[in-house]
PDB file of C-alpha atoms in Angstrom:
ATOM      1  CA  UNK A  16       0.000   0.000   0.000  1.00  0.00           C
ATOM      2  CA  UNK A  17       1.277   3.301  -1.126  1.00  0.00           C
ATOM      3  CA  UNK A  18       1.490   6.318   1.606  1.00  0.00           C
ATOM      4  CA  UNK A  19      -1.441   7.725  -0.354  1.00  0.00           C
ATOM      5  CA  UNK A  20      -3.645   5.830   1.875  1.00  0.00           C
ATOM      6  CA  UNK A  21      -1.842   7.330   5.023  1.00  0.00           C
ATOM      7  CA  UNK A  22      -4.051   9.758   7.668  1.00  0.00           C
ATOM      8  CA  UNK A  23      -3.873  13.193   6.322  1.00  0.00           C
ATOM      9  CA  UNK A  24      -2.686  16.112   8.718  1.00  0.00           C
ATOM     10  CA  UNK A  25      -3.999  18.915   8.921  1.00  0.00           C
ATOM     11  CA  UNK A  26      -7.407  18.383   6.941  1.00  0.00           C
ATOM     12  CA  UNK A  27      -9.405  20.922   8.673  1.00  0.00           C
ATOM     13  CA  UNK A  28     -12.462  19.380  11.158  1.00  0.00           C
ATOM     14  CA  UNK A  29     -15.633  17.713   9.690  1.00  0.00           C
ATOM     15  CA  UNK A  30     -18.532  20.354   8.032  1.00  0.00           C
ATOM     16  CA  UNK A  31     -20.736  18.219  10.555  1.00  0.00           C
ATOM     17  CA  UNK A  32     -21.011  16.505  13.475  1.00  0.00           C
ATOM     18  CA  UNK A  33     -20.392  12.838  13.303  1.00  0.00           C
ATOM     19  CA  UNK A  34     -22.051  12.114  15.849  1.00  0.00           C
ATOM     20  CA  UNK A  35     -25.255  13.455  14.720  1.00  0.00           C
ATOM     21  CA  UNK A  36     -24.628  12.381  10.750  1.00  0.00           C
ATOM     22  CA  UNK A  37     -24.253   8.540  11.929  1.00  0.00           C
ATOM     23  CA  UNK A  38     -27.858   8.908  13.792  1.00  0.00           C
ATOM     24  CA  UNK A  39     -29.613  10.921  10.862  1.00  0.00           C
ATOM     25  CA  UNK A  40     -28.551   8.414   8.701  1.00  0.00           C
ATOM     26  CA  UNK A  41     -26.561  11.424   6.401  1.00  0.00           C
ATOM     27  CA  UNK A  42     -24.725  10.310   3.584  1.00  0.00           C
ATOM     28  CA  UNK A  43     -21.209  11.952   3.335  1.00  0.00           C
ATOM     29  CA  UNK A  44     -18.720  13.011   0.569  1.00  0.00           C
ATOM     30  CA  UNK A  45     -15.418  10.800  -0.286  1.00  0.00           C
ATOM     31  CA  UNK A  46     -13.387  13.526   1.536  1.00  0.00           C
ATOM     32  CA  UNK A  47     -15.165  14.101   4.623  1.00  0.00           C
ATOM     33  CA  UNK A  48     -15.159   9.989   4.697  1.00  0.00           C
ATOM     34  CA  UNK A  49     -11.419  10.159   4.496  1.00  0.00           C
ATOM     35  CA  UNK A  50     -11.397  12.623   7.139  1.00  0.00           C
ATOM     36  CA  UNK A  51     -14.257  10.616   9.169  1.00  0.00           C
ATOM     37  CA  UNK A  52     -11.909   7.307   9.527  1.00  0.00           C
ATOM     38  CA  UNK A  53      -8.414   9.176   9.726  1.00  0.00           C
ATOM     39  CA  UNK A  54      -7.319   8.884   5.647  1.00  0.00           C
ATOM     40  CA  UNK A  55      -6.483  10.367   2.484  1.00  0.00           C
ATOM     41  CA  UNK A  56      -9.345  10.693  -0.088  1.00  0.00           C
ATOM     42  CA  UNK A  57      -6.917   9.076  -2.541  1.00  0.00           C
ATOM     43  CA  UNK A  58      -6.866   6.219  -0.399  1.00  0.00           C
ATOM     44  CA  UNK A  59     -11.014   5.702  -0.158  1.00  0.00           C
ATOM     45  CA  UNK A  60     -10.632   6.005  -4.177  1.00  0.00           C
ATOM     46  CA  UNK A  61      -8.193   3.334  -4.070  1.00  0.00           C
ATOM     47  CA  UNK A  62     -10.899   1.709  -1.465  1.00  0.00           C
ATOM     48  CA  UNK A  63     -13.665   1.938  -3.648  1.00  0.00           C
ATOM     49  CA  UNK A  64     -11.362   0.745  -6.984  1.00  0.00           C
ATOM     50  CA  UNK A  65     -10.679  -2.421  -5.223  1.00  0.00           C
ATOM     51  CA  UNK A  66     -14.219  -3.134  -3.944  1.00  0.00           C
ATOM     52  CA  UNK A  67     -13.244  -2.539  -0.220  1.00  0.00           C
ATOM     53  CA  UNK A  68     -16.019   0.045  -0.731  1.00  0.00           C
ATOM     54  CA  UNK A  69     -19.402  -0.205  -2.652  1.00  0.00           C
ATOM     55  CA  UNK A  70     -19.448   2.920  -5.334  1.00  0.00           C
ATOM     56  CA  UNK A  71     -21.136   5.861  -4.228  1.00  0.00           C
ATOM     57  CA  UNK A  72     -24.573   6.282  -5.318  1.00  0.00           C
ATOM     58  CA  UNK A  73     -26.157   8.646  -7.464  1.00  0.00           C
ATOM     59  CA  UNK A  74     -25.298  11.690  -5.667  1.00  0.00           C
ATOM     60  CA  UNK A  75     -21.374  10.815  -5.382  1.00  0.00           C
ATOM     61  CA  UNK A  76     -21.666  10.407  -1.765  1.00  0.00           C
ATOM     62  CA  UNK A  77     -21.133   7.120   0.907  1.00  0.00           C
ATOM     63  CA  UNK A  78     -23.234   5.960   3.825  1.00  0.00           C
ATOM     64  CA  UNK A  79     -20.284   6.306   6.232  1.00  0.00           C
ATOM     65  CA  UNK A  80     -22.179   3.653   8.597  1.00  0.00           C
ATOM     66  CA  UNK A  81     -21.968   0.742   5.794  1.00  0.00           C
ATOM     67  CA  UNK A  82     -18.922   2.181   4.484  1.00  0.00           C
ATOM     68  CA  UNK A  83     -17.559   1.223   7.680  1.00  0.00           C
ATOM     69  CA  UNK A  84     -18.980  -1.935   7.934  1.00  0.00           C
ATOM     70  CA  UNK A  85     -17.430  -2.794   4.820  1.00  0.00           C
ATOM     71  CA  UNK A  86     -13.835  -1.571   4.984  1.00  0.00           C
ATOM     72  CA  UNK A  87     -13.866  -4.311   8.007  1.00  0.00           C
ATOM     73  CA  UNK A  88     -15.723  -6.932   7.176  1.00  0.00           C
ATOM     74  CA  UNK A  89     -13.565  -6.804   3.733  1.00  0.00           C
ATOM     75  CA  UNK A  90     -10.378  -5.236   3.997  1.00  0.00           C
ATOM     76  CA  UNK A  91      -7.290  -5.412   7.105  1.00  0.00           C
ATOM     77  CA  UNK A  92      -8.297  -2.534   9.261  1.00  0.00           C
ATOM     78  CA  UNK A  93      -4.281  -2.454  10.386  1.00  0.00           C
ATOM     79  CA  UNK A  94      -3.130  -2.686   6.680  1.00  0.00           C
ATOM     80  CA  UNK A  95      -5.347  -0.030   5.721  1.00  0.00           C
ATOM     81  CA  UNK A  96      -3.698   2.278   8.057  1.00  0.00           C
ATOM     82  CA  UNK A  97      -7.119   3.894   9.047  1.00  0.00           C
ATOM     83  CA  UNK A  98      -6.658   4.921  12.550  1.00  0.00           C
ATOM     84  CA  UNK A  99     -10.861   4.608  13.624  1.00  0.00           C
ATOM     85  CA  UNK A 100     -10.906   1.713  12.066  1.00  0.00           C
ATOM     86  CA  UNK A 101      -8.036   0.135  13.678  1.00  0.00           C
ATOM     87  CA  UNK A 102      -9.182   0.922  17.119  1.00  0.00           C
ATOM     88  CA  UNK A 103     -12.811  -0.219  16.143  1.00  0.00           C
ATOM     89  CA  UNK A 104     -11.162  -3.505  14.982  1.00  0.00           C
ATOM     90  CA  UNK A 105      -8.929  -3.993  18.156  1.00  0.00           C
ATOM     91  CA  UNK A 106     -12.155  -3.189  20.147  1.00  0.00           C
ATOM     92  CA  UNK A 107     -13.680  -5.925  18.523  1.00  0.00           C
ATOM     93  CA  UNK A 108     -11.255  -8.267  19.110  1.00  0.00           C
ATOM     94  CA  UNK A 109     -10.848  -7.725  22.801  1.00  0.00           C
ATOM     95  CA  UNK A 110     -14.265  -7.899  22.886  1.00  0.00           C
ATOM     96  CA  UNK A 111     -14.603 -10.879  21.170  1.00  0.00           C
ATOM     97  CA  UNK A 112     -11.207 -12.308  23.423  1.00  0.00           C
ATOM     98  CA  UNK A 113     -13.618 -11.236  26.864  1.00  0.00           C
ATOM     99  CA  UNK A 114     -16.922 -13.105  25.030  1.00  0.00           C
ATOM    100  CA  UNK A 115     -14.879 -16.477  24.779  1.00  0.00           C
ATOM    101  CA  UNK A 116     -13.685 -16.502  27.878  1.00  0.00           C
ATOM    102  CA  UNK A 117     -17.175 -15.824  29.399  1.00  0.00           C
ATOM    103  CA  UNK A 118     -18.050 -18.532  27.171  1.00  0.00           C
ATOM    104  CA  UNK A 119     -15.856 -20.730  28.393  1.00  0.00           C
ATOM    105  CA  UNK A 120     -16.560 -19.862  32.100  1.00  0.00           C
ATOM    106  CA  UNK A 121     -20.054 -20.357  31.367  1.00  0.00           C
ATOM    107  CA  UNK A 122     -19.740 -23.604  30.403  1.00  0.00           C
ATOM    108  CA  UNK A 123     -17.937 -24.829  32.757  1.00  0.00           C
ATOM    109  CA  UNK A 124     -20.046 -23.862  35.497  1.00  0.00           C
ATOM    110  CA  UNK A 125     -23.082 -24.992  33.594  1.00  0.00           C
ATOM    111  CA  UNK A 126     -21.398 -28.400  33.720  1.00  0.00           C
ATOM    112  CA  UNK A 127     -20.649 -28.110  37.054  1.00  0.00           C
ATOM    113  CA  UNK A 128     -24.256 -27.368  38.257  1.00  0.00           C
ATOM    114  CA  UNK A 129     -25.779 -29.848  36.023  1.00  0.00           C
ATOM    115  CA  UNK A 130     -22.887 -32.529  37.526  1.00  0.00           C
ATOM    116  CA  UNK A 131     -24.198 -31.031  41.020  1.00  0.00           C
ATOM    117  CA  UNK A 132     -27.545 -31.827  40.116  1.00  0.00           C
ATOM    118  CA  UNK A 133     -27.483 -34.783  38.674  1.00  0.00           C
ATOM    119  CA  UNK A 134     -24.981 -35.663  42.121  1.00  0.00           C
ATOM    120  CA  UNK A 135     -28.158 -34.383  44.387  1.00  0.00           C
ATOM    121  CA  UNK A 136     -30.590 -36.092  42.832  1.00  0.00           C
ATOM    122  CA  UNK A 137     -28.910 -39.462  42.698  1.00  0.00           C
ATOM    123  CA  UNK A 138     -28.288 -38.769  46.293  1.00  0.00           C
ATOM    124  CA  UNK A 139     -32.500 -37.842  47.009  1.00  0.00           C
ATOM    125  CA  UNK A 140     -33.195 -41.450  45.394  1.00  0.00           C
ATOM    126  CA  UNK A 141     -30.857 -43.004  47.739  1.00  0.00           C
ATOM    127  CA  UNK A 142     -32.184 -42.060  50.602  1.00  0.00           C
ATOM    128  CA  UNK A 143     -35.956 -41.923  49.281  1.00  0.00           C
ATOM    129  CA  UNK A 144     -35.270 -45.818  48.787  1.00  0.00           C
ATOM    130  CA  UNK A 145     -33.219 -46.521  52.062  1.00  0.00           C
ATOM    131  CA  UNK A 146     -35.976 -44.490  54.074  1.00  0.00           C
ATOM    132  CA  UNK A 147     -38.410 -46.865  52.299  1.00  0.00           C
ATOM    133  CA  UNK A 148     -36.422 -50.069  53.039  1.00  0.00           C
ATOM    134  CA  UNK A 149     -35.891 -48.992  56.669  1.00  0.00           C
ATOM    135  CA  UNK A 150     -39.634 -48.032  57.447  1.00  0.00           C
ATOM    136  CA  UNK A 151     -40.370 -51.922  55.783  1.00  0.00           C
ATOM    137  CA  UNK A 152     -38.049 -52.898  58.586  1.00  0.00           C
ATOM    138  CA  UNK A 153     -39.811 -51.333  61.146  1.00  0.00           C
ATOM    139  CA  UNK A 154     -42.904 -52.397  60.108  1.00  0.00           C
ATOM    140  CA  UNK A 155     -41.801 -56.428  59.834  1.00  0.00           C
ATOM    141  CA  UNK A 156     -39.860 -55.642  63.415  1.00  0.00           C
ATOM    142  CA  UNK A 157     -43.179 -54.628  64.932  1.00  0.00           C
ATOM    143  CA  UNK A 158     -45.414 -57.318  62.714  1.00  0.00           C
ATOM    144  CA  UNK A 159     -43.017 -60.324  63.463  1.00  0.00           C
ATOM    145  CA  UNK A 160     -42.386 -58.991  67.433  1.00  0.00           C
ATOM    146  CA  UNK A 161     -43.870 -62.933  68.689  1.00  0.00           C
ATOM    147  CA  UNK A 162     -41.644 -64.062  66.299  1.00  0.00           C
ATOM    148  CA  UNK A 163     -38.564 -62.583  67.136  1.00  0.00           C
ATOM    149  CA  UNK A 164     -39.382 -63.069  70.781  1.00  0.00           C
ATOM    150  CA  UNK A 165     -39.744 -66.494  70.092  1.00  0.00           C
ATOM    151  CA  UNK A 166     -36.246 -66.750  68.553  1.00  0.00           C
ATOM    152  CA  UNK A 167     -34.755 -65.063  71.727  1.00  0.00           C
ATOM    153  CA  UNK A 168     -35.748 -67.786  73.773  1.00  0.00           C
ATOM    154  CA  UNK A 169     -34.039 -70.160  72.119  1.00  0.00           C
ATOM    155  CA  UNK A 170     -30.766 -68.011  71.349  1.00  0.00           C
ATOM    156  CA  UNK A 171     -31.930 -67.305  67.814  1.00  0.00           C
ATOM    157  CA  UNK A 172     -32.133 -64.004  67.669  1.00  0.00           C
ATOM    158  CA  UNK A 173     -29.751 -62.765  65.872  1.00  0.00           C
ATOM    159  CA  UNK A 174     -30.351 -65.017  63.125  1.00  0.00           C
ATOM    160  CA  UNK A 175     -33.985 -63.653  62.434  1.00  0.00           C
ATOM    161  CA  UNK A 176     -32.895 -60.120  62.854  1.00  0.00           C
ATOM    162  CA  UNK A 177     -29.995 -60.295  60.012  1.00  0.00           C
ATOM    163  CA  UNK A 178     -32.944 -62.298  57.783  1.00  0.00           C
ATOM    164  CA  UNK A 179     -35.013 -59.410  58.433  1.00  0.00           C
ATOM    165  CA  UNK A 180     -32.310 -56.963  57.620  1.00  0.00           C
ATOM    166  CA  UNK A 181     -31.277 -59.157  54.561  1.00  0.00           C
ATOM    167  CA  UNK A 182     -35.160 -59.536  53.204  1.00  0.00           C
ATOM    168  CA  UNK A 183     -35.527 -55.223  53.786  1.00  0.00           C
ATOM    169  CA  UNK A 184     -32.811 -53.642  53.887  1.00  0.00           C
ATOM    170  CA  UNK A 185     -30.279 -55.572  51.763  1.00  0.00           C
ATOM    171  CA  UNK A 186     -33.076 -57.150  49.632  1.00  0.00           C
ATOM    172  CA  UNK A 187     -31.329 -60.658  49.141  1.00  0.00           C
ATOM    173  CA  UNK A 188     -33.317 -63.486  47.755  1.00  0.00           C
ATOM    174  CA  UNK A 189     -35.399 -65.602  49.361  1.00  0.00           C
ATOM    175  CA  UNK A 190     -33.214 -68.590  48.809  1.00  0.00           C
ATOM    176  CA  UNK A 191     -30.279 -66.510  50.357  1.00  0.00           C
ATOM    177  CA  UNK A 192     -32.069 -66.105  53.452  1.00  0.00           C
ATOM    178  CA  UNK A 193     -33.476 -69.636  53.790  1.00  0.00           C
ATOM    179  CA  UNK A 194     -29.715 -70.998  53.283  1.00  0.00           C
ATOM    180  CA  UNK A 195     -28.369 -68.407  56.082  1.00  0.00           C
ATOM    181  CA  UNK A 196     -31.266 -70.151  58.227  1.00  0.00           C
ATOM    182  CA  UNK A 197     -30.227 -73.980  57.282  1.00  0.00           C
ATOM    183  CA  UNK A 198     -26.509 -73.006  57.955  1.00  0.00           C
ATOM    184  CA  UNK A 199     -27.663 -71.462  61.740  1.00  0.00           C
ATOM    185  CA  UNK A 200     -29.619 -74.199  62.378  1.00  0.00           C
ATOM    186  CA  UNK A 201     -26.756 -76.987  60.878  1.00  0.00           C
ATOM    187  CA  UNK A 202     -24.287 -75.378  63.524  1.00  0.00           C
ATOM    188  CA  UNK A 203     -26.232 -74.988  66.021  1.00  0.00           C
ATOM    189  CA  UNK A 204     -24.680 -71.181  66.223  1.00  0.00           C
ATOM    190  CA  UNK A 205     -26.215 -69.278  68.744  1.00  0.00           C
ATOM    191  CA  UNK A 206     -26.637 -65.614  70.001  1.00  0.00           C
ATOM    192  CA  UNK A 207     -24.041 -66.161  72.863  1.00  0.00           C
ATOM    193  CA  UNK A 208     -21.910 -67.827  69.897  1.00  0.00           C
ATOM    194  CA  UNK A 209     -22.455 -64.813  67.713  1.00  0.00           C
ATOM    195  CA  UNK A 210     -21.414 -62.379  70.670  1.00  0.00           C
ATOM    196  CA  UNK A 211     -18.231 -63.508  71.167  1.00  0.00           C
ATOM    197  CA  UNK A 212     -17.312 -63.686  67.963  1.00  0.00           C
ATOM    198  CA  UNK A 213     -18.084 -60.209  67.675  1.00  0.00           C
ATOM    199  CA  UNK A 214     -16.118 -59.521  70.775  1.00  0.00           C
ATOM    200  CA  UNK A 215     -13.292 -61.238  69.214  1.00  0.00           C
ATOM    201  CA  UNK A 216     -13.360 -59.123  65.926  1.00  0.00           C
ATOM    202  CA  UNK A 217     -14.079 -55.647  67.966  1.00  0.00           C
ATOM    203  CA  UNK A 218     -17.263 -55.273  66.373  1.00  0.00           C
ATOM    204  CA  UNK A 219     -19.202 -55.309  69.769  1.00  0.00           C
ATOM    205  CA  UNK A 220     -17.900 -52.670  72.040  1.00  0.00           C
ATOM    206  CA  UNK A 221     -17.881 -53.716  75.911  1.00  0.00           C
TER     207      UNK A 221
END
């Protein structure tokens, strides 16, 4: 690119505000374009030769807005050596640099919550389903009380408490629990037996 395209110095100030032009919608001349975006008017010629620029429009003049739009969208704001454009274009990419990395933050803490939820509500099912099991405990405890009372008498206790806790809590099959019973029975293991065993393994505290 030739220093044609350089900012002028010393162009004299706009005939209008810019401010004001870019809300009315006013379309400008080449030079006050030039002067708008910090260039020569040689070098929005040279813009408009290479289609960087759409050709003016009847009246000779640009709509600075699309203008703009176009010089970035088509051309290298920092190789076009336009100083509003530049800044415009480095705005954009910081902005676009803070975007992804909200992105990114986003998304990890949208995994993290849904990980958290899908955590709490495993959790809530467990303990819906262990309350359950535990209150079909208490139930058979209380509905099987001449049983188990029974069982203490002749040092069997434990045995028909762990079947209960196997059937309820632990949900083992039938067959399980009617083989723990024929094992009991086979060796003649009783609560006193089942104490001291504990006792010897720590498991039942003095």
């Amino acid at each position: 690119m030739n220093s044609s395209e350089s900012a002028p110095n010393g162009s004299g100030a706009l005939p209008f505000d810019p401010a004001q032009a870019l809300r009315a919608g006013l379309r400008v001349r080449q030079c006050d374009f030039a002067r708008l975006i910090g260039v020569s008017k040689a070098a929005v010629s040279g813009y408009i030769r290479r289609g960087l620029i759409d050709r003016p429009g009847p009246d000779g003049r640009l709509d600075p807005v699309a203008a703009s739009a176009q010089l970035l969208k088509r051309g290298d704001p920092v190789r076009l050596r336009a100083p509003l454009l530049r800044r415009a274009a480095e705005s954009v990419a910081d902005a676009q640099g803070r975007a992804d990395t909200m992105s990114a933050h986003v998304d990890r803490l949208t995994a993290e919550l849904e990980s958290e939820r899908e955590f709490r509500q495993a959790r809530c099912l467990v303990d819906d389903e262990l309350c359950r099991r535990l209150d079909l405990l208490q139930a058979e405890l209380i509905a099987g009380f001449d049983r188990l009372a029974e069982a203490r008498a002749v040092g069997r206790l434990f045995v028909e408490l762990q079947c209960m806790i196997g059937a309820h809590v632990w949900q083992l099959p039938d067959s399980e629990l009617t083989e723990f019973r024929s094992e009991a029975m086979q060796t003649g293991q009783t609560d006193a037996d089942m104490l001291a065993e504990l006792r010897k393994r720590g498991g039942d505290p003095e």
